[in-house]
XYZ file of C-alpha atoms in Angstrom:
684
model
C 34.742 45.755 64.406
C 32.536 42.651 64.460
C 33.366 39.615 62.304
C 30.706 37.311 60.865
C 31.549 33.655 60.173
C 29.066 32.101 57.746
C 29.029 28.907 55.687
C 29.043 30.164 52.129
C 26.375 28.074 50.431
C 23.813 28.592 53.143
C 23.832 32.301 52.374
C 26.274 33.906 50.000
C 24.293 37.064 50.461
C 26.286 38.029 53.540
C 25.711 40.871 55.958
C 28.497 42.985 57.295
C 27.736 44.938 60.433
C 29.423 47.509 62.641
C 28.369 48.910 65.979
C 27.383 52.246 64.455
C 25.867 51.226 61.169
C 24.792 48.106 59.249
C 25.921 47.809 55.662
C 24.587 45.005 53.479
C 27.109 43.448 51.134
C 26.608 40.395 48.946
C 29.215 38.246 47.325
C 28.551 36.046 44.340
C 30.957 33.177 43.737
C 30.303 30.040 41.655
C 30.929 27.365 42.775
C 30.095 28.150 46.406
C 33.236 28.142 48.599
C 33.510 25.815 51.568
C 33.820 28.528 54.204
C 33.601 32.322 54.142
C 34.576 34.684 56.956
C 33.815 38.239 55.900
C 35.174 41.263 57.707
C 34.572 44.957 57.331
C 36.717 46.809 54.883
C 37.786 46.592 51.273
C 41.064 46.028 49.443
C 40.877 48.703 46.728
C 42.100 47.906 43.230
C 43.911 50.574 41.236
C 46.516 50.815 38.447
C 49.322 50.648 41.015
C 48.131 47.448 42.709
C 51.065 45.068 42.738
C 51.255 41.339 41.962
C 53.831 39.153 43.673
C 53.995 35.424 42.896
C 56.020 32.934 44.898
C 55.610 29.649 43.017
C 57.476 27.273 40.736
C 58.635 28.915 37.520
C 56.072 27.158 35.328
C 53.148 28.023 37.575
C 54.432 31.545 38.081
C 54.459 32.235 34.350
C 50.978 30.763 33.871
C 49.518 32.810 36.713
C 51.302 36.002 35.742
C 50.208 35.781 32.109
C 46.654 34.880 33.104
C 46.292 37.836 35.471
C 47.918 40.187 32.989
C 45.076 39.382 30.576
C 42.387 39.696 33.267
C 40.365 42.826 34.107
C 42.519 43.382 37.216
C 45.606 44.448 35.219
C 47.912 43.893 38.190
C 51.449 45.263 38.104
C 54.216 42.675 38.761
C 56.452 43.670 41.698
C 59.621 42.197 43.183
C 58.584 42.036 46.851
C 55.564 41.263 49.005
C 55.551 44.769 50.446
C 52.968 47.430 49.796
C 49.507 47.363 48.291
C 49.920 43.944 46.719
C 48.153 40.768 45.652
C 50.346 37.858 46.746
C 50.090 34.326 45.352
C 52.163 31.943 47.445
C 52.756 28.261 46.870
C 53.407 26.618 50.241
C 54.613 23.174 51.273
C 51.644 22.590 53.553
C 48.242 24.140 54.002
C 46.680 22.812 57.207
C 43.298 24.351 56.456
C 42.639 22.175 53.358
C 43.655 18.672 52.333
C 43.389 19.004 48.553
C 46.158 20.218 46.225
C 43.450 22.183 44.394
C 42.306 23.879 47.599
C 43.326 27.379 48.635
C 42.989 29.996 51.347
C 42.229 33.551 50.229
C 42.869 36.245 52.842
C 41.897 39.834 52.093
C 42.678 42.842 54.270
C 42.370 46.526 53.326
C 46.139 46.523 52.708
C 46.906 43.197 51.077
C 45.538 40.065 49.368
C 47.134 36.676 50.011
C 46.275 33.435 48.203
C 47.962 30.326 49.588
C 47.895 26.824 48.071
C 50.134 23.792 47.761
C 49.965 23.764 43.942
C 49.696 26.075 40.994
C 46.169 24.754 40.410
C 45.173 25.738 43.940
C 46.537 29.251 43.399
C 44.691 29.422 40.079
C 41.362 28.544 41.719
C 41.999 31.125 44.401
C 42.483 33.625 41.592
C 39.113 32.638 40.068
C 37.395 33.355 43.365
C 39.250 36.651 43.615
C 38.158 37.628 40.095
C 34.533 36.815 40.876
C 34.666 38.789 44.136
C 36.096 41.936 42.577
C 33.712 44.807 41.957
C 34.068 48.514 41.359
C 35.222 49.058 44.939
C 37.745 46.231 45.072
C 37.773 43.017 47.106
C 35.799 42.568 50.340
C 37.965 41.871 53.392
C 37.798 38.418 54.918
C 39.034 34.849 54.640
C 37.789 32.171 52.229
C 38.880 28.587 52.787
C 37.962 26.325 49.909
C 38.566 22.969 48.259
C 36.828 20.780 45.671
C 34.528 17.903 46.531
C 35.685 15.843 43.517
C 39.024 15.584 41.748
C 37.385 15.134 38.323
C 35.102 17.990 37.270
C 34.344 17.677 33.607
C 32.497 18.755 30.511
C 32.224 16.777 27.274
C 31.842 18.549 23.932
C 30.705 16.543 20.915
C 32.571 17.951 17.928
C 31.735 15.038 15.633
C 28.020 15.579 14.951
C 28.772 19.263 14.367
C 32.309 20.569 14.106
C 33.337 23.511 16.285
C 36.633 25.206 15.547
C 39.544 25.617 17.927
C 38.694 29.238 18.774
C 35.278 28.140 20.003
C 36.900 25.434 22.132
C 39.332 27.980 23.620
C 36.439 30.249 24.492
C 34.737 27.422 26.387
C 37.995 26.559 28.155
C 38.072 30.126 29.498
C 34.616 29.718 31.014
C 35.264 26.207 32.350
C 38.355 27.445 34.162
C 36.493 30.427 35.594
C 34.042 28.041 37.258
C 36.780 25.649 38.437
C 36.130 22.760 36.049
C 39.288 20.852 35.213
C 38.517 18.353 32.441
C 37.437 18.871 28.843
C 36.442 15.626 27.156
C 36.368 15.956 23.353
C 34.117 13.505 21.492
C 36.338 13.506 18.419
C 35.005 10.588 16.394
C 31.579 9.273 15.482
C 29.560 8.386 12.406
C 28.951 12.039 11.527
C 32.620 12.893 11.155
C 36.197 12.101 12.206
C 37.757 15.245 13.692
C 41.457 14.662 14.359
C 44.355 14.413 11.913
C 46.069 11.009 11.946
C 49.172 11.032 9.766
C 49.167 7.281 9.136
C 45.556 7.243 7.917
C 44.936 10.350 5.779
C 41.527 9.155 4.518
C 40.134 9.825 7.997
C 40.389 13.556 7.367
C 40.401 13.668 3.547
C 37.075 11.818 3.420
C 35.597 10.696 6.758
C 35.643 14.239 8.178
C 33.268 15.569 5.495
C 29.610 14.923 4.711
C 26.883 16.068 2.345
C 24.735 18.211 4.626
C 25.561 20.933 7.145
C 23.153 19.624 9.792
C 23.340 16.186 11.323
C 19.608 15.684 10.918
C 19.661 16.323 7.158
C 22.637 14.009 6.783
C 21.061 11.299 8.930
C 17.775 11.344 6.988
C 19.295 11.534 3.489
C 21.580 8.569 2.975
C 24.413 9.451 5.375
C 27.022 9.906 2.673
C 30.551 11.257 3.064
C 32.332 13.665 0.729
C 35.863 14.364 -0.361
C 37.547 17.326 1.308
C 37.084 20.386 -0.900
C 34.138 18.834 -2.733
C 31.027 20.812 -3.554
C 28.818 21.346 -0.483
C 31.157 19.313 1.715
C 30.478 20.108 5.358
C 32.806 19.228 8.198
C 36.285 19.906 9.408
C 38.973 18.558 11.681
C 41.732 19.608 13.987
C 45.244 19.362 12.631
C 47.823 17.966 14.985
C 49.131 21.498 15.445
C 45.595 22.600 16.381
C 45.464 19.884 19.016
C 48.828 20.900 20.452
C 47.600 24.491 20.613
C 44.370 23.502 22.388
C 46.151 21.237 24.857
C 48.627 23.992 25.718
C 45.846 26.554 26.083
C 44.007 24.202 28.440
C 47.137 23.487 30.472
C 47.526 27.218 31.043
C 44.097 27.026 32.700
C 44.850 23.836 34.644
C 42.453 21.858 32.471
C 43.227 18.399 31.102
C 41.876 17.623 27.630
C 40.745 14.000 27.265
C 40.349 12.622 23.728
C 37.680 10.090 22.834
C 38.293 7.673 19.967
C 35.181 5.521 19.549
C 35.395 1.715 19.435
C 34.064 -0.797 18.617
C 30.833 1.024 17.595
C 29.877 4.484 16.305
C 32.536 3.986 13.641
C 30.649 4.192 10.336
C 32.942 6.956 9.101
C 36.079 4.868 9.698
C 34.608 1.718 8.180
C 33.566 3.589 5.059
C 37.007 5.138 4.638
C 38.705 1.809 5.492
C 36.054 -0.897 4.855
C 38.552 -3.723 5.301
C 38.274 -3.118 9.062
C 34.591 -4.160 9.096
C 33.159 -7.662 9.108
C 31.748 -7.413 5.567
C 34.435 -5.168 3.998
C 31.640 -3.067 2.471
C 31.517 0.733 2.826
C 28.369 2.275 4.299
C 27.289 -1.090 5.750
C 28.847 -1.385 9.204
C 29.092 0.585 12.460
C 31.240 -1.868 14.472
C 34.868 -2.797 13.939
C 35.577 -6.442 13.155
C 37.089 -7.709 16.413
C 38.234 -10.904 14.763
C 40.426 -9.037 12.279
C 43.984 -8.427 13.445
C 44.135 -5.396 11.142
C 41.550 -3.756 13.413
C 43.995 -3.782 16.312
C 46.832 -2.605 14.098
C 44.676 0.371 13.060
C 43.472 1.187 16.573
C 46.935 0.963 18.094
C 48.430 3.151 15.375
C 45.702 5.749 15.851
C 46.047 5.692 19.639
C 49.817 6.040 19.347
C 49.422 9.315 17.477
C 46.673 10.419 19.857
C 48.854 9.770 22.909
C 51.655 11.807 21.369
C 49.279 14.782 21.215
C 47.380 14.421 24.499
C 49.348 14.052 27.744
C 46.160 13.180 29.663
C 46.204 10.301 32.124
C 43.063 8.894 30.474
C 42.253 8.002 26.891
C 38.513 7.555 26.325
C 37.653 4.678 23.993
C 33.855 5.025 23.879
C 32.649 1.439 24.138
C 28.950 2.345 24.018
C 25.980 1.128 22.014
C 27.711 -1.593 20.010
C 25.115 -3.332 17.834
C 27.379 -6.370 17.289
C 25.033 -7.349 14.432
C 27.652 -8.939 12.165
C 29.810 -10.573 14.818
C 27.729 -13.771 15.150
C 28.015 -14.466 11.409
C 31.552 -13.164 10.835
C 34.044 -15.991 10.345
C 36.913 -13.957 11.807
C 34.909 -12.935 14.877
C 33.727 -16.476 15.450
C 37.268 -17.782 15.079
C 38.449 -15.213 17.623
C 35.726 -16.275 20.048
C 36.629 -19.947 19.682
C 40.362 -19.296 20.088
C 39.905 -17.106 23.179
C 37.133 -19.212 24.743
C 34.560 -16.405 24.597
C 30.982 -17.523 25.130
C 29.101 -14.609 23.509
C 29.512 -11.325 21.636
C 29.518 -9.364 24.903
C 32.689 -11.182 25.865
C 34.048 -10.466 22.391
C 33.573 -6.756 23.027
C 35.221 -7.194 26.416
C 38.152 -8.867 24.649
C 38.677 -5.742 22.562
C 38.409 -3.461 25.591
C 40.856 -5.570 27.615
C 43.344 -5.704 24.765
C 43.206 -1.959 24.164
C 43.631 -1.360 27.894
C 46.801 -3.481 27.937
C 48.112 -1.367 25.064
C 47.276 1.912 26.816
C 48.692 0.742 30.142
C 51.941 -0.237 28.415
C 52.209 3.394 27.317
C 51.538 4.775 30.774
C 47.892 5.625 30.139
C 44.561 4.505 31.566
C 41.394 3.477 29.798
C 38.150 5.383 30.248
C 34.876 4.281 28.687
C 31.101 4.563 28.836
C 29.409 2.089 31.145
C 28.874 -0.519 28.398
C 32.520 -1.496 28.910
C 31.176 -3.406 31.921
C 29.503 -5.890 29.556
C 31.362 -9.161 29.328
C 33.707 -8.223 32.165
C 35.445 -4.947 33.027
C 39.083 -4.437 32.087
C 41.301 -4.571 35.210
C 42.375 -0.931 35.430
C 39.540 0.796 33.586
C 37.464 3.710 34.850
C 33.767 3.752 34.016
C 31.853 6.813 32.874
C 28.301 6.059 33.993
C 25.720 7.545 31.609
C 22.776 5.088 31.626
C 21.749 6.130 35.115
C 24.024 5.658 38.119
C 23.903 1.861 38.195
C 26.957 1.332 35.991
C 29.020 3.640 38.164
C 27.928 1.894 41.345
C 28.689 -1.504 39.816
C 32.179 -0.309 38.905
C 32.744 1.133 42.377
C 31.523 -2.075 44.004
C 34.206 -3.973 42.073
C 36.933 -1.555 43.155
C 37.060 0.610 40.032
C 36.795 4.367 39.785
C 33.631 5.880 38.318
C 32.779 9.246 36.845
C 29.093 9.986 37.230
C 27.382 11.469 34.195
C 23.816 10.076 34.095
C 21.596 11.361 31.325
C 18.858 12.357 33.743
C 21.069 15.064 35.271
C 24.040 15.586 32.962
C 22.961 15.457 29.298
C 22.768 19.040 28.101
C 21.285 18.085 24.713
C 17.901 17.985 26.505
C 15.516 20.936 26.585
C 16.198 23.263 29.502
C 12.790 24.920 29.432
C 9.347 24.447 27.903
C 10.083 22.739 24.553
C 7.901 25.077 22.496
C 10.014 27.997 23.733
C 13.328 26.408 22.694
C 15.143 25.413 19.513
C 14.634 21.765 18.570
C 16.460 19.331 20.849
C 16.699 15.578 21.056
C 13.988 15.604 23.728
C 13.944 15.390 27.488
C 13.769 18.213 29.996
C 16.761 19.172 32.102
C 16.333 22.549 33.774
C 18.961 24.256 35.872
C 17.347 23.106 39.121
C 17.500 19.443 38.071
C 21.214 19.650 37.260
C 21.807 21.317 40.617
C 19.903 18.603 42.480
C 22.251 15.826 41.366
C 24.076 14.011 44.153
C 26.798 11.826 42.597
C 27.328 9.831 45.798
C 24.250 7.864 46.911
C 23.587 7.985 50.643
C 23.617 4.190 50.679
C 27.185 3.913 49.372
C 29.601 2.388 51.872
C 32.088 4.904 53.242
C 35.099 2.951 51.984
C 33.715 3.115 48.416
C 33.014 6.854 48.376
C 36.562 7.807 47.256
C 36.088 5.663 44.133
C 33.481 8.150 42.876
C 36.135 10.101 41.041
C 33.944 12.932 39.868
C 31.145 14.205 37.640
C 30.767 15.354 34.067
C 28.195 17.140 31.919
C 27.846 16.146 28.263
C 26.689 18.093 25.228
C 25.992 15.839 22.274
C 25.297 18.002 19.241
C 22.985 16.168 16.841
C 20.537 19.061 17.213
C 23.068 21.779 18.025
C 24.462 23.113 14.723
C 25.885 26.510 15.670
C 28.269 27.973 18.273
C 25.536 30.267 19.594
C 23.141 27.351 20.065
C 25.856 25.307 21.777
C 26.524 28.072 24.275
C 22.820 28.409 25.001
C 22.726 24.701 25.856
C 25.878 24.874 28.003
C 25.209 28.016 30.030
C 24.063 28.406 32.728
C 23.574 24.653 33.285
C 27.333 24.051 33.435
C 27.434 26.436 36.402
C 25.095 24.109 38.304
C 27.273 21.133 37.408
C 30.351 23.081 38.545
C 28.799 23.595 41.965
C 27.793 19.919 42.166
C 31.383 18.992 41.340
C 33.173 21.471 43.608
C 30.995 22.485 46.541
C 30.321 20.445 49.628
C 26.590 19.568 49.887
C 26.428 21.395 53.221
C 26.993 24.749 51.515
C 24.557 24.263 48.649
C 21.162 25.972 48.433
C 19.300 26.291 45.140
C 17.561 29.607 45.770
C 20.890 31.211 46.587
C 22.561 29.555 43.600
C 19.757 30.723 41.308
C 20.391 34.327 42.316
C 24.110 33.924 41.615
C 23.360 32.202 38.293
C 21.162 35.111 37.170
C 24.076 37.457 37.802
C 26.490 35.095 36.043
C 24.285 34.972 32.939
C 24.550 38.736 32.582
C 28.314 38.579 33.066
C 28.621 35.841 30.435
C 26.698 37.966 27.945
C 29.064 40.868 28.531
C 31.961 38.508 27.796
C 30.442 37.516 24.453
C 28.765 34.230 25.354
C 25.191 33.342 24.416
C 23.625 31.787 27.533
C 20.009 30.790 27.990
C 18.023 33.734 29.380
C 17.413 32.291 32.827
C 15.341 35.285 33.894
C 12.726 34.296 31.285
C 12.498 30.639 32.354
C 8.969 29.247 31.994
C 9.429 26.119 34.066
C 7.857 22.689 34.107
C 4.703 21.590 32.326
C 1.545 23.072 33.888
C 0.138 20.726 36.510
C 3.355 18.797 36.992
C 4.325 20.534 40.216
C 1.257 19.622 42.286
C -0.995 16.545 42.642
C -4.215 16.370 40.646
C -7.374 15.208 42.357
C -9.871 13.008 40.490
C -12.211 10.095 41.105
C -9.788 7.310 40.161
C -6.865 8.319 42.387
C -5.711 5.298 44.375
C -8.022 2.816 42.626
C -6.840 -0.593 41.411
C -5.499 -0.807 37.856
C -5.590 -4.101 35.941
C -3.390 -4.514 32.872
C -4.704 -6.588 30.004
C -2.927 -9.542 28.366
C 0.179 -8.474 26.417
C -0.273 -4.902 27.673
C 2.529 -4.691 30.203
C 4.379 -1.428 30.528
C 8.082 -1.246 29.670
C 10.098 -1.943 32.861
C 12.458 0.958 32.225
C 9.557 3.414 32.214
C 7.229 2.043 34.872
C 6.573 5.463 36.506
C 6.157 3.640 39.809
C 4.354 0.478 38.724
C 0.746 -0.677 38.538
C -0.622 2.342 40.411
C 1.211 4.961 38.342
C -1.710 5.855 36.069
C -3.956 6.755 39.016
C -1.469 8.221 41.512
C -2.502 11.847 40.974
C 0.875 12.762 39.505
C 1.034 14.586 36.179
C 4.103 14.157 33.982
C 6.436 16.990 33.049
C 8.041 17.911 29.752
C 9.946 14.610 29.486
C 9.169 10.917 29.712
C 12.422 10.595 31.635
C 11.001 12.267 34.747
C 9.677 8.908 36.028
C 6.095 10.113 35.845
C 5.235 8.835 32.368
C 4.475 5.144 31.841
C 5.786 3.677 28.604
C 4.513 0.943 26.280
C 6.647 -0.324 23.389
C 6.813 -2.718 20.425
C 3.351 -1.888 19.102
C 1.801 -3.373 22.227
C -1.684 -2.195 22.988
C -2.021 -0.136 26.124
C -4.976 -1.868 27.743
C -5.805 -0.956 31.337
C -8.935 -1.300 33.426
C -9.615 0.807 36.506
C -11.804 -0.644 39.234
C -13.749 2.253 40.777
C -14.935 -0.203 43.503
C -18.608 0.710 43.043
C -20.892 2.075 40.370
C -19.911 5.708 39.922
C -21.334 8.633 37.996
C -18.721 9.613 35.422
C -18.567 12.695 33.210
C -14.958 12.716 31.920
C -12.253 10.132 31.171
C -9.003 11.254 29.585
C -5.267 10.727 29.381
C -2.398 12.782 27.981
C 0.101 11.366 25.504
C 3.332 12.931 24.262
C 5.163 12.832 20.952
C 8.923 13.326 20.484
C 9.885 11.772 17.171
C 13.667 11.856 17.637
C 13.704 9.105 20.298
C 10.696 7.412 18.623
C 7.969 8.481 21.016
C 4.657 8.814 19.148
C 1.018 9.581 19.688
C -1.421 6.645 19.605
C -3.142 5.838 16.308
C -6.274 4.692 18.082
C -7.825 5.189 21.526
C -10.898 3.341 22.830
C -12.652 4.256 26.080
C -15.203 1.804 27.484
C -17.109 1.143 30.717
C -18.631 -1.842 32.470
C -20.409 -2.804 35.661
C -19.197 -6.414 35.804
C -15.675 -6.038 34.393
C -16.473 -8.466 31.569
C -18.933 -6.882 29.175
C -17.851 -3.355 28.194
C -19.801 -0.598 26.460
C -17.744 1.597 24.173
C -18.053 5.304 25.004
C -15.698 6.675 22.387
C -13.316 5.467 19.700
C -10.741 7.958 18.420
C -8.698 7.437 15.254
C -5.543 9.551 14.972
C -3.159 9.919 12.041
C 0.361 9.880 13.474
C 2.550 12.374 11.602
C 6.267 12.799 12.246
C 7.322 16.321 13.171
C 10.122 18.220 14.897
C 8.184 19.231 17.985
C 7.473 17.980 21.481
C 3.696 17.806 21.637
C 1.078 16.763 24.178
C -2.484 15.703 23.367
C -5.327 14.632 25.596
C -7.461 11.779 24.269
C -10.661 11.843 26.257
C -14.405 11.435 26.475
C -16.995 13.750 27.979
C -20.618 12.867 28.710
C -22.765 11.050 31.253
C -22.286 7.443 32.307
C -22.493 5.184 35.322
C -20.059 2.332 35.748
C -17.752 0.511 38.134
C -15.036 -0.373 35.602
C -13.302 1.947 33.141
C -11.236 0.500 30.295
C -8.711 2.653 28.430
C -6.994 1.234 25.329
C -4.449 2.864 23.046
C -2.579 1.457 20.061
C 0.669 2.405 18.330
C 0.653 3.408 14.702
C 2.797 2.484 11.718
C 5.962 3.910 13.261
C 5.853 1.712 16.354
C 8.106 3.128 19.017
C 6.913 4.159 22.465
C 3.547 5.253 23.767
C 3.801 7.381 26.922
C 0.962 8.440 29.187
C 1.037 9.902 32.673
C -2.413 9.727 34.299
C -5.907 8.530 33.457
C -8.063 11.303 34.880
C -11.652 10.458 35.799
C -14.179 13.106 36.782
């Protein structure tokens, strides 16, 4: 018999060979294991296959119950002898250095999973379940461990409420793909979703709203309703529900992390308890009053009940997108700033974060927050969840803090995953499976001693535009599989083409299990023209920006040459190919063709995505000149900007005959302001 030793990610389609005959066998495991050594032979599964577990009593019960409910239907036995699957917790495992790692050894007679923890055994079981087919388990040895300790998914249950059975269903899938954190976004303006005994109005009133969809509610007054009232939409988890979910997750070695938003995204709280806002008026404020001592009494009471329900090491406190609008004029906030020697409202926010961290630390917990908690100074023991790119995470790491990488460009599953006109309405953006898979959470430039501070990665599904369980699952799967492989698998074993084949198979398996994944086999792909350079007369020419026509620094698309670099933008302005102009500034650019040139076409594409306030221009003017001073207008286009629910692309161009050295392209925003985005001025 000949044994093949192959790194898994390089080719999970593995060949088994014998001297007499070659037999092709493929294995499909997500995430890709660290090392696979396949041998000839199969361990057959049958009704008499035994299960022997040598582990601590708690882990033994979890594993036994889990396998009893699995398709394997293994029969518990009292000894390791015979045709048996053995799960063995060992004191040391020289092959791997992670407690979540495992070694799976399969022979035609026996299966042995070894690990130093129950979690390691559990992940070995997931690999075993994925390997099993109608014949049984292929013989060989798999040695495996995770790249990151934190492998997470965040579910927003505030904007749209999803019941506990839906959450359990997702926990099953997360565990199957070796994710170990579920972050629940429990509170936000659209609804408070957790029972707090001391503050009943949070669930009697702040958990219910007028409209079933977030968008209707957001555009129609944003009112709350009494529980049981006519047309009241919403819901919440009772404390018993939370205990049930936490226990269910623990049985799958998943930690549930609660998020209680502060100081912002708290309209629902400040309408139910307006005395905690700066103005004491319902429906007027989004930020807690940091100067009010009652704010801290409320937050500490809420967090006390939360900590009693969630045993997680971390409590997430949000910390993002605080408007701070009333703090400069609030007497209590200003008094707090003067007393504490705080120079600005950023430091006032930092004061709140620091104080809440001291409270959490005193109760044996750690603070986790979005990267805005860096503003005004980071709390001493906090961990940063970096969502506005990777910069916040790297800043935290540089200062000795842990970071969880979750940048919107790679990890926000509320974006479209395929051509927008083929998908239900989303908030915008374009995040296909391949883009998720391409994410590297650890920059190559990061110093080796800082690498361990990158604690892990997380995908996020915010649900403003995701109103149903079926829609949520379509947004999660299969993209979460790509994130799982980013989080678990060593980069050396990753290969997208191989992963894509495994993901196609996984989609079919998920459908059989009752999930509603995106049909990956029907993927359309990126916007036509975006995957290859476009050739035209202006490529590489000098571009001059007019007065007060500078592009927005955050969307430069590469700078002054971006509009003539031959690169067409994709489905999203976030792909760094679209140049953005904001604040009703006129896009006013002149291209120097270097010499008088015969021209027959000048045009540029614009996009519109109304949700994030990206609009078409209201006016476009195309002109030419030979001296760069006196311009002749070729075409003036007026356009009525109309808000809609689509992602649309329109080319504003001129066709004809002209000769000129200079080409001037101007575009103006309409009544809605917002962003103008264009990708390339094409000249032919």
